[in-house]
């Protein structure tokens, strides 16, 4: 019996700059065809990434006029001054490259402000914040809670906030973009469940008693996915160690490029 572990065994990715391919056969399908489905134990493991937070959805945001989303103002210049271009944005989740953020603005040398309120689906402590590549600020109840206005690299900043279900909290997000290729997201961890431990446990169970284990792990590379570390993303290295610790002969296949 062969234990086949990892989402890359099922996905059959062809690389960051590859096309979709023709007649692609995943490792899982190929091994099941060769060995027989009953002789291959498959476990996806924890995946390549760990989801710690998500974009705050439009359903949780209310603009100053009562509509879903947030009231947006885009300024010609990085200091939130002058007459802005106004509109309503459903969420704050933008990646600006060669196109301007709003009509009448340049692709760089601008700033923006989003105003409204956020409402949690459940009462409790939520980690709320901003991720971005340039300067940003977050205000809650008119108080500055995150100040990264001089930021010049990708940064994640979240703060714990106690929210009461169905009770809106005033919110304001500001960003400055002096150069092109900017990224900004309003994020929180409401509703985010970490299933990594359970999925690693299932992979370990699949490996125990098998004749061998093949662990397929990988990287996601391509435009805007430069890496600052050679470590495997997510909990993949932990997955390898724990499968190998079962004593089952373990083969590691690295998918990347």
PDB file of C-alpha atoms in Angstrom:
ATOM      1  CA  UNK A   1       0.000   0.000   0.000  1.00  0.00           C
ATOM      2  CA  UNK A   2       1.282   3.466  -0.917  1.00  0.00           C
ATOM      3  CA  UNK A   3       0.416   6.585   1.073  1.00  0.00           C
ATOM      4  CA  UNK A   4       0.241   9.578  -1.279  1.00  0.00           C
ATOM      5  CA  UNK A   5       0.156  12.866   0.575  1.00  0.00           C
ATOM      6  CA  UNK A   6      -0.192  16.510  -0.464  1.00  0.00           C
ATOM      7  CA  UNK A   7      -2.524  18.693  -2.504  1.00  0.00           C
ATOM      8  CA  UNK A   8       0.032  18.739  -5.335  1.00  0.00           C
ATOM      9  CA  UNK A   9      -0.556  15.013  -5.830  1.00  0.00           C
ATOM     10  CA  UNK A  10      -4.138  15.835  -6.804  1.00  0.00           C
ATOM     11  CA  UNK A  11      -3.782  19.222  -8.520  1.00  0.00           C
ATOM     12  CA  UNK A  12      -1.125  18.423 -11.157  1.00  0.00           C
ATOM     13  CA  UNK A  13       0.197  21.995 -11.357  1.00  0.00           C
ATOM     14  CA  UNK A  14       2.458  22.768 -14.311  1.00  0.00           C
ATOM     15  CA  UNK A  15       4.348  25.780 -12.973  1.00  0.00           C
ATOM     16  CA  UNK A  16       3.944  29.495 -12.494  1.00  0.00           C
ATOM     17  CA  UNK A  17       4.337  30.469 -16.163  1.00  0.00           C
ATOM     18  CA  UNK A  18       2.896  27.347 -17.770  1.00  0.00           C
ATOM     19  CA  UNK A  19      -0.329  26.954 -19.660  1.00  0.00           C
ATOM     20  CA  UNK A  20      -3.109  24.665 -18.555  1.00  0.00           C
ATOM     21  CA  UNK A  21      -1.651  21.732 -20.492  1.00  0.00           C
ATOM     22  CA  UNK A  22      -3.373  18.998 -22.481  1.00  0.00           C
ATOM     23  CA  UNK A  23      -4.290  15.570 -21.145  1.00  0.00           C
ATOM     24  CA  UNK A  24      -2.794  16.368 -17.755  1.00  0.00           C
ATOM     25  CA  UNK A  25      -2.585  13.390 -15.405  1.00  0.00           C
ATOM     26  CA  UNK A  26      -2.095  13.991 -11.695  1.00  0.00           C
ATOM     27  CA  UNK A  27       0.194  11.826  -9.591  1.00  0.00           C
ATOM     28  CA  UNK A  28      -2.887  10.558  -7.765  1.00  0.00           C
ATOM     29  CA  UNK A  29      -4.684   9.486 -10.943  1.00  0.00           C
ATOM     30  CA  UNK A  30      -1.531   7.984 -12.432  1.00  0.00           C
ATOM     31  CA  UNK A  31      -0.659   5.915  -9.374  1.00  0.00           C
ATOM     32  CA  UNK A  32      -4.217   4.721  -8.920  1.00  0.00           C
ATOM     33  CA  UNK A  33      -4.259   3.641 -12.551  1.00  0.00           C
ATOM     34  CA  UNK A  34      -0.965   1.769 -12.171  1.00  0.00           C
ATOM     35  CA  UNK A  35      -1.358   0.270  -8.690  1.00  0.00           C
ATOM     36  CA  UNK A  36      -5.124   0.151  -8.316  1.00  0.00           C
ATOM     37  CA  UNK A  37      -7.273   2.524  -6.306  1.00  0.00           C
ATOM     38  CA  UNK A  38      -7.359   0.269  -3.230  1.00  0.00           C
ATOM     39  CA  UNK A  39      -3.555   0.281  -2.944  1.00  0.00           C
ATOM     40  CA  UNK A  40      -3.209   4.085  -2.807  1.00  0.00           C
ATOM     41  CA  UNK A  41      -4.134   5.950   0.379  1.00  0.00           C
ATOM     42  CA  UNK A  42      -4.509   9.648  -0.385  1.00  0.00           C
ATOM     43  CA  UNK A  43      -4.443  12.485   2.175  1.00  0.00           C
ATOM     44  CA  UNK A  44      -4.278  16.121   1.018  1.00  0.00           C
ATOM     45  CA  UNK A  45      -2.430  17.348   4.106  1.00  0.00           C
ATOM     46  CA  UNK A  46      -2.570  21.004   5.225  1.00  0.00           C
ATOM     47  CA  UNK A  47      -1.992  22.540   1.788  1.00  0.00           C
ATOM     48  CA  UNK A  48       0.674  25.011   0.724  1.00  0.00           C
ATOM     49  CA  UNK A  49      -0.555  27.982   2.718  1.00  0.00           C
ATOM     50  CA  UNK A  50      -2.005  28.816   6.114  1.00  0.00           C
ATOM     51  CA  UNK A  51      -5.046  31.083   5.993  1.00  0.00           C
ATOM     52  CA  UNK A  52      -4.741  33.369   9.010  1.00  0.00           C
ATOM     53  CA  UNK A  53      -7.141  36.051   7.825  1.00  0.00           C
ATOM     54  CA  UNK A  54      -9.446  36.966   4.939  1.00  0.00           C
ATOM     55  CA  UNK A  55     -10.661  40.155   3.303  1.00  0.00           C
ATOM     56  CA  UNK A  56     -13.479  41.743   5.279  1.00  0.00           C
ATOM     57  CA  UNK A  57     -16.532  41.047   3.064  1.00  0.00           C
ATOM     58  CA  UNK A  58     -18.951  43.628   1.776  1.00  0.00           C
ATOM     59  CA  UNK A  59     -21.725  42.125   3.918  1.00  0.00           C
ATOM     60  CA  UNK A  60     -19.841  43.251   7.049  1.00  0.00           C
ATOM     61  CA  UNK A  61     -19.238  46.815   5.811  1.00  0.00           C
ATOM     62  CA  UNK A  62     -21.631  49.750   5.693  1.00  0.00           C
ATOM     63  CA  UNK A  63     -20.837  53.034   3.970  1.00  0.00           C
ATOM     64  CA  UNK A  64     -21.726  56.420   5.417  1.00  0.00           C
ATOM     65  CA  UNK A  65     -24.846  56.539   3.217  1.00  0.00           C
ATOM     66  CA  UNK A  66     -26.081  53.173   4.518  1.00  0.00           C
ATOM     67  CA  UNK A  67     -25.143  51.129   1.446  1.00  0.00           C
ATOM     68  CA  UNK A  68     -23.029  47.991   1.508  1.00  0.00           C
ATOM     69  CA  UNK A  69     -19.297  48.551   1.344  1.00  0.00           C
ATOM     70  CA  UNK A  70     -17.409  51.727   2.193  1.00  0.00           C
ATOM     71  CA  UNK A  71     -17.424  55.302   0.940  1.00  0.00           C
ATOM     72  CA  UNK A  72     -14.201  55.805  -1.021  1.00  0.00           C
ATOM     73  CA  UNK A  73     -12.236  58.970  -1.744  1.00  0.00           C
ATOM     74  CA  UNK A  74      -9.234  58.994  -4.110  1.00  0.00           C
ATOM     75  CA  UNK A  75      -6.832  61.956  -3.997  1.00  0.00           C
ATOM     76  CA  UNK A  76      -4.295  63.239  -6.549  1.00  0.00           C
ATOM     77  CA  UNK A  77      -1.251  63.102  -4.314  1.00  0.00           C
ATOM     78  CA  UNK A  78      -0.013  60.992  -1.409  1.00  0.00           C
ATOM     79  CA  UNK A  79      -1.200  63.253   1.434  1.00  0.00           C
ATOM     80  CA  UNK A  80      -5.041  62.964   1.260  1.00  0.00           C
ATOM     81  CA  UNK A  81      -5.415  66.599   0.195  1.00  0.00           C
ATOM     82  CA  UNK A  82      -7.339  68.351  -2.544  1.00  0.00           C
ATOM     83  CA  UNK A  83     -10.665  67.526  -4.169  1.00  0.00           C
ATOM     84  CA  UNK A  84     -11.061  63.722  -4.301  1.00  0.00           C
ATOM     85  CA  UNK A  85     -12.781  61.407  -6.751  1.00  0.00           C
ATOM     86  CA  UNK A  86     -15.628  59.751  -4.844  1.00  0.00           C
ATOM     87  CA  UNK A  87     -17.320  56.403  -5.249  1.00  0.00           C
ATOM     88  CA  UNK A  88     -18.462  53.365  -3.229  1.00  0.00           C
ATOM     89  CA  UNK A  89     -16.230  50.290  -2.971  1.00  0.00           C
ATOM     90  CA  UNK A  90     -17.688  46.936  -1.840  1.00  0.00           C
ATOM     91  CA  UNK A  91     -14.462  45.973  -0.040  1.00  0.00           C
ATOM     92  CA  UNK A  92     -10.895  47.174   0.426  1.00  0.00           C
ATOM     93  CA  UNK A  93      -8.947  44.659  -1.622  1.00  0.00           C
ATOM     94  CA  UNK A  94      -6.860  46.238  -4.362  1.00  0.00           C
ATOM     95  CA  UNK A  95      -3.702  45.513  -6.307  1.00  0.00           C
ATOM     96  CA  UNK A  96      -2.718  48.488  -8.432  1.00  0.00           C
ATOM     97  CA  UNK A  97      -0.136  47.964 -11.173  1.00  0.00           C
ATOM     98  CA  UNK A  98      -0.329  49.876 -14.455  1.00  0.00           C
ATOM     99  CA  UNK A  99      -3.874  51.209 -14.175  1.00  0.00           C
ATOM    100  CA  UNK A 100      -5.024  54.153 -12.028  1.00  0.00           C
ATOM    101  CA  UNK A 101      -7.229  53.440  -9.002  1.00  0.00           C
ATOM    102  CA  UNK A 102      -9.959  55.818 -10.169  1.00  0.00           C
ATOM    103  CA  UNK A 103     -10.870  57.919 -13.176  1.00  0.00           C
ATOM    104  CA  UNK A 104      -8.776  61.059 -13.456  1.00  0.00           C
ATOM    105  CA  UNK A 105      -5.851  59.797 -11.353  1.00  0.00           C
ATOM    106  CA  UNK A 106      -2.397  58.593 -12.329  1.00  0.00           C
ATOM    107  CA  UNK A 107      -1.243  54.991 -11.728  1.00  0.00           C
ATOM    108  CA  UNK A 108       0.919  56.255  -8.869  1.00  0.00           C
ATOM    109  CA  UNK A 109       1.332  59.324  -6.650  1.00  0.00           C
ATOM    110  CA  UNK A 110      -2.120  59.118  -5.064  1.00  0.00           C
ATOM    111  CA  UNK A 111      -3.811  58.391  -1.752  1.00  0.00           C
ATOM    112  CA  UNK A 112      -7.189  57.040  -0.721  1.00  0.00           C
ATOM    113  CA  UNK A 113      -9.578  56.934   2.217  1.00  0.00           C
ATOM    114  CA  UNK A 114     -12.450  54.539   2.950  1.00  0.00           C
ATOM    115  CA  UNK A 115     -15.068  55.450   5.544  1.00  0.00           C
ATOM    116  CA  UNK A 116     -17.976  53.586   7.085  1.00  0.00           C
ATOM    117  CA  UNK A 117     -18.501  50.917   9.717  1.00  0.00           C
ATOM    118  CA  UNK A 118     -17.782  47.243  10.277  1.00  0.00           C
ATOM    119  CA  UNK A 119     -20.170  44.756  11.891  1.00  0.00           C
ATOM    120  CA  UNK A 120     -19.154  41.324  13.150  1.00  0.00           C
ATOM    121  CA  UNK A 121     -21.399  38.291  12.626  1.00  0.00           C
ATOM    122  CA  UNK A 122     -20.706  37.072  16.177  1.00  0.00           C
ATOM    123  CA  UNK A 123     -19.750  38.626  19.498  1.00  0.00           C
ATOM    124  CA  UNK A 124     -16.142  38.141  20.512  1.00  0.00           C
ATOM    125  CA  UNK A 125     -12.566  39.185  19.908  1.00  0.00           C
ATOM    126  CA  UNK A 126     -11.640  39.564  16.251  1.00  0.00           C
ATOM    127  CA  UNK A 127      -8.223  40.406  14.838  1.00  0.00           C
ATOM    128  CA  UNK A 128      -8.830  43.246  12.398  1.00  0.00           C
ATOM    129  CA  UNK A 129      -6.242  45.046  10.339  1.00  0.00           C
ATOM    130  CA  UNK A 130      -4.623  45.987   7.067  1.00  0.00           C
ATOM    131  CA  UNK A 131      -2.066  44.413   4.755  1.00  0.00           C
ATOM    132  CA  UNK A 132      -0.300  46.533   2.180  1.00  0.00           C
ATOM    133  CA  UNK A 133       2.864  47.523   0.383  1.00  0.00           C
ATOM    134  CA  UNK A 134       2.883  51.246   1.148  1.00  0.00           C
ATOM    135  CA  UNK A 135       1.773  53.539   3.941  1.00  0.00           C
ATOM    136  CA  UNK A 136      -1.566  52.861   5.605  1.00  0.00           C
ATOM    137  CA  UNK A 137      -3.566  53.714   8.713  1.00  0.00           C
ATOM    138  CA  UNK A 138      -6.617  52.210  10.396  1.00  0.00           C
ATOM    139  CA  UNK A 139      -9.003  54.093  12.671  1.00  0.00           C
ATOM    140  CA  UNK A 140     -11.718  52.504  14.811  1.00  0.00           C
ATOM    141  CA  UNK A 141     -14.238  54.708  16.599  1.00  0.00           C
ATOM    142  CA  UNK A 142     -12.148  57.694  15.383  1.00  0.00           C
ATOM    143  CA  UNK A 143      -9.076  56.383  17.239  1.00  0.00           C
ATOM    144  CA  UNK A 144      -5.876  55.489  15.399  1.00  0.00           C
ATOM    145  CA  UNK A 145      -5.202  51.792  16.074  1.00  0.00           C
ATOM    146  CA  UNK A 146      -2.712  51.006  13.293  1.00  0.00           C
ATOM    147  CA  UNK A 147      -0.155  53.506  12.014  1.00  0.00           C
ATOM    148  CA  UNK A 148       2.125  52.305   9.231  1.00  0.00           C
ATOM    149  CA  UNK A 149       2.072  55.549   7.281  1.00  0.00           C
ATOM    150  CA  UNK A 150       5.802  55.414   6.507  1.00  0.00           C
ATOM    151  CA  UNK A 151       5.706  51.772   5.429  1.00  0.00           C
ATOM    152  CA  UNK A 152       7.631  50.976   2.214  1.00  0.00           C
ATOM    153  CA  UNK A 153       7.357  47.201   1.989  1.00  0.00           C
ATOM    154  CA  UNK A 154       4.676  44.545   2.295  1.00  0.00           C
ATOM    155  CA  UNK A 155       3.380  44.566   5.865  1.00  0.00           C
ATOM    156  CA  UNK A 156       0.616  42.821   7.793  1.00  0.00           C
ATOM    157  CA  UNK A 157      -0.746  44.644  10.827  1.00  0.00           C
ATOM    158  CA  UNK A 158      -3.730  43.370  12.830  1.00  0.00           C
ATOM    159  CA  UNK A 159      -5.043  44.302  16.264  1.00  0.00           C
ATOM    160  CA  UNK A 160      -7.435  42.450  18.587  1.00  0.00           C
ATOM    161  CA  UNK A 161     -10.831  44.134  18.777  1.00  0.00           C
ATOM    162  CA  UNK A 162     -13.869  43.048  20.752  1.00  0.00           C
ATOM    163  CA  UNK A 163     -16.922  43.337  18.523  1.00  0.00           C
ATOM    164  CA  UNK A 164     -20.572  42.775  19.391  1.00  0.00           C
ATOM    165  CA  UNK A 165     -22.807  41.042  16.874  1.00  0.00           C
ATOM    166  CA  UNK A 166     -25.054  43.404  14.890  1.00  0.00           C
ATOM    167  CA  UNK A 167     -23.440  46.468  16.504  1.00  0.00           C
ATOM    168  CA  UNK A 168     -21.535  48.537  13.893  1.00  0.00           C
ATOM    169  CA  UNK A 169     -18.189  50.126  14.744  1.00  0.00           C
ATOM    170  CA  UNK A 170     -17.012  53.246  12.931  1.00  0.00           C
ATOM    171  CA  UNK A 171     -14.052  52.509  10.691  1.00  0.00           C
ATOM    172  CA  UNK A 172     -11.668  54.467   8.474  1.00  0.00           C
ATOM    173  CA  UNK A 173      -8.821  53.183   6.306  1.00  0.00           C
ATOM    174  CA  UNK A 174      -6.218  55.434   4.685  1.00  0.00           C
ATOM    175  CA  UNK A 175      -3.474  54.551   2.220  1.00  0.00           C
ATOM    176  CA  UNK A 176      -0.759  56.454   0.384  1.00  0.00           C
ATOM    177  CA  UNK A 177       0.728  55.228  -2.871  1.00  0.00           C
ATOM    178  CA  UNK A 178       3.764  57.272  -4.017  1.00  0.00           C
ATOM    179  CA  UNK A 179       4.926  54.630  -6.515  1.00  0.00           C
ATOM    180  CA  UNK A 180       3.219  52.148  -8.805  1.00  0.00           C
ATOM    181  CA  UNK A 181       2.459  48.509  -7.967  1.00  0.00           C
ATOM    182  CA  UNK A 182       0.600  48.918  -4.690  1.00  0.00           C
ATOM    183  CA  UNK A 183      -1.448  46.472  -2.634  1.00  0.00           C
ATOM    184  CA  UNK A 184      -3.999  47.140   0.129  1.00  0.00           C
ATOM    185  CA  UNK A 185      -6.482  44.881   1.952  1.00  0.00           C
ATOM    186  CA  UNK A 186      -8.762  45.319   4.941  1.00  0.00           C
ATOM    187  CA  UNK A 187      -8.663  41.925   6.679  1.00  0.00           C
ATOM    188  CA  UNK A 188      -9.891  40.034   9.735  1.00  0.00           C
ATOM    189  CA  UNK A 189      -9.911  36.502  11.114  1.00  0.00           C
ATOM    190  CA  UNK A 190     -13.656  36.256  11.721  1.00  0.00           C
ATOM    191  CA  UNK A 191     -14.817  32.783  10.728  1.00  0.00           C
ATOM    192  CA  UNK A 192     -11.317  31.561   9.852  1.00  0.00           C
ATOM    193  CA  UNK A 193     -10.800  27.976  11.019  1.00  0.00           C
ATOM    194  CA  UNK A 194      -7.362  26.365  11.061  1.00  0.00           C
ATOM    195  CA  UNK A 195      -7.774  22.753   9.941  1.00  0.00           C
ATOM    196  CA  UNK A 196      -4.048  22.230   9.474  1.00  0.00           C
ATOM    197  CA  UNK A 197      -3.544  20.078  12.560  1.00  0.00           C
ATOM    198  CA  UNK A 198      -6.398  17.726  11.680  1.00  0.00           C
ATOM    199  CA  UNK A 199      -5.167  17.386   8.100  1.00  0.00           C
ATOM    200  CA  UNK A 200      -1.601  16.653   9.186  1.00  0.00           C
ATOM    201  CA  UNK A 201      -3.006  14.044  11.582  1.00  0.00           C
ATOM    202  CA  UNK A 202      -4.932  12.404   8.742  1.00  0.00           C
ATOM    203  CA  UNK A 203      -1.750  12.306   6.640  1.00  0.00           C
ATOM    204  CA  UNK A 204       0.172  10.662   9.473  1.00  0.00           C
ATOM    205  CA  UNK A 205      -2.596   8.069   9.832  1.00  0.00           C
ATOM    206  CA  UNK A 206      -2.424   7.321   6.103  1.00  0.00           C
ATOM    207  CA  UNK A 207       1.345   6.825   6.311  1.00  0.00           C
ATOM    208  CA  UNK A 208       1.265   4.409   9.247  1.00  0.00           C
ATOM    209  CA  UNK A 209       1.349   0.835   8.069  1.00  0.00           C
ATOM    210  CA  UNK A 210       1.899   1.749   4.414  1.00  0.00           C
ATOM    211  CA  UNK A 211       4.777   0.223   2.472  1.00  0.00           C
ATOM    212  CA  UNK A 212       5.983   3.719   1.575  1.00  0.00           C
ATOM    213  CA  UNK A 213       4.823   7.319   1.704  1.00  0.00           C
ATOM    214  CA  UNK A 214       5.196   9.889  -1.061  1.00  0.00           C
ATOM    215  CA  UNK A 215       4.816  13.443   0.205  1.00  0.00           C
ATOM    216  CA  UNK A 216       4.299  15.996  -2.552  1.00  0.00           C
ATOM    217  CA  UNK A 217       4.957  19.551  -1.397  1.00  0.00           C
ATOM    218  CA  UNK A 218       5.334  22.707  -3.386  1.00  0.00           C
ATOM    219  CA  UNK A 219       5.829  26.380  -3.978  1.00  0.00           C
ATOM    220  CA  UNK A 220       3.648  28.914  -5.767  1.00  0.00           C
ATOM    221  CA  UNK A 221       5.786  31.083  -8.015  1.00  0.00           C
ATOM    222  CA  UNK A 222       5.103  33.676 -10.679  1.00  0.00           C
ATOM    223  CA  UNK A 223       4.424  37.398 -10.993  1.00  0.00           C
ATOM    224  CA  UNK A 224       4.321  39.226  -7.624  1.00  0.00           C
ATOM    225  CA  UNK A 225       5.245  35.994  -5.798  1.00  0.00           C
ATOM    226  CA  UNK A 226       8.896  36.604  -5.030  1.00  0.00           C
ATOM    227  CA  UNK A 227      10.043  34.765  -1.928  1.00  0.00           C
ATOM    228  CA  UNK A 228      12.174  36.066   0.924  1.00  0.00           C
ATOM    229  CA  UNK A 229      12.922  32.576   2.246  1.00  0.00           C
ATOM    230  CA  UNK A 230      13.845  29.147   0.895  1.00  0.00           C
ATOM    231  CA  UNK A 231      11.570  27.488   3.458  1.00  0.00           C
ATOM    232  CA  UNK A 232       8.502  25.673   2.185  1.00  0.00           C
ATOM    233  CA  UNK A 233       5.362  27.755   2.763  1.00  0.00           C
ATOM    234  CA  UNK A 234       2.689  26.872   5.264  1.00  0.00           C
ATOM    235  CA  UNK A 235       3.136  23.769   7.419  1.00  0.00           C
ATOM    236  CA  UNK A 236       4.601  21.586   4.702  1.00  0.00           C
ATOM    237  CA  UNK A 237       7.968  21.056   6.405  1.00  0.00           C
ATOM    238  CA  UNK A 238       6.163  19.983   9.566  1.00  0.00           C
ATOM    239  CA  UNK A 239       4.102  17.607   7.424  1.00  0.00           C
ATOM    240  CA  UNK A 240       7.267  15.976   6.056  1.00  0.00           C
ATOM    241  CA  UNK A 241       8.830  15.576   9.502  1.00  0.00           C
ATOM    242  CA  UNK A 242       5.735  14.043  11.045  1.00  0.00           C
ATOM    243  CA  UNK A 243       5.146  11.607   8.196  1.00  0.00           C
ATOM    244  CA  UNK A 244       8.811  10.555   8.285  1.00  0.00           C
ATOM    245  CA  UNK A 245       8.559  10.082  12.067  1.00  0.00           C
ATOM    246  CA  UNK A 246       6.091   7.222  11.528  1.00  0.00           C
ATOM    247  CA  UNK A 247       9.002   5.067  10.355  1.00  0.00           C
ATOM    248  CA  UNK A 248       7.402   4.468   6.962  1.00  0.00           C
ATOM    249  CA  UNK A 249       9.950   4.923   4.136  1.00  0.00           C
ATOM    250  CA  UNK A 250       9.244   8.443   2.892  1.00  0.00           C
ATOM    251  CA  UNK A 251       9.875  10.022  -0.491  1.00  0.00           C
ATOM    252  CA  UNK A 252       9.520  13.818  -0.860  1.00  0.00           C
ATOM    253  CA  UNK A 253       8.601  15.319  -4.238  1.00  0.00           C
ATOM    254  CA  UNK A 254       9.005  19.090  -4.593  1.00  0.00           C
ATOM    255  CA  UNK A 255       6.741  20.858  -7.085  1.00  0.00           C
ATOM    256  CA  UNK A 256       7.833  24.345  -8.131  1.00  0.00           C
ATOM    257  CA  UNK A 257       8.973  26.572 -10.931  1.00  0.00           C
TER     258      UNK A 257
END
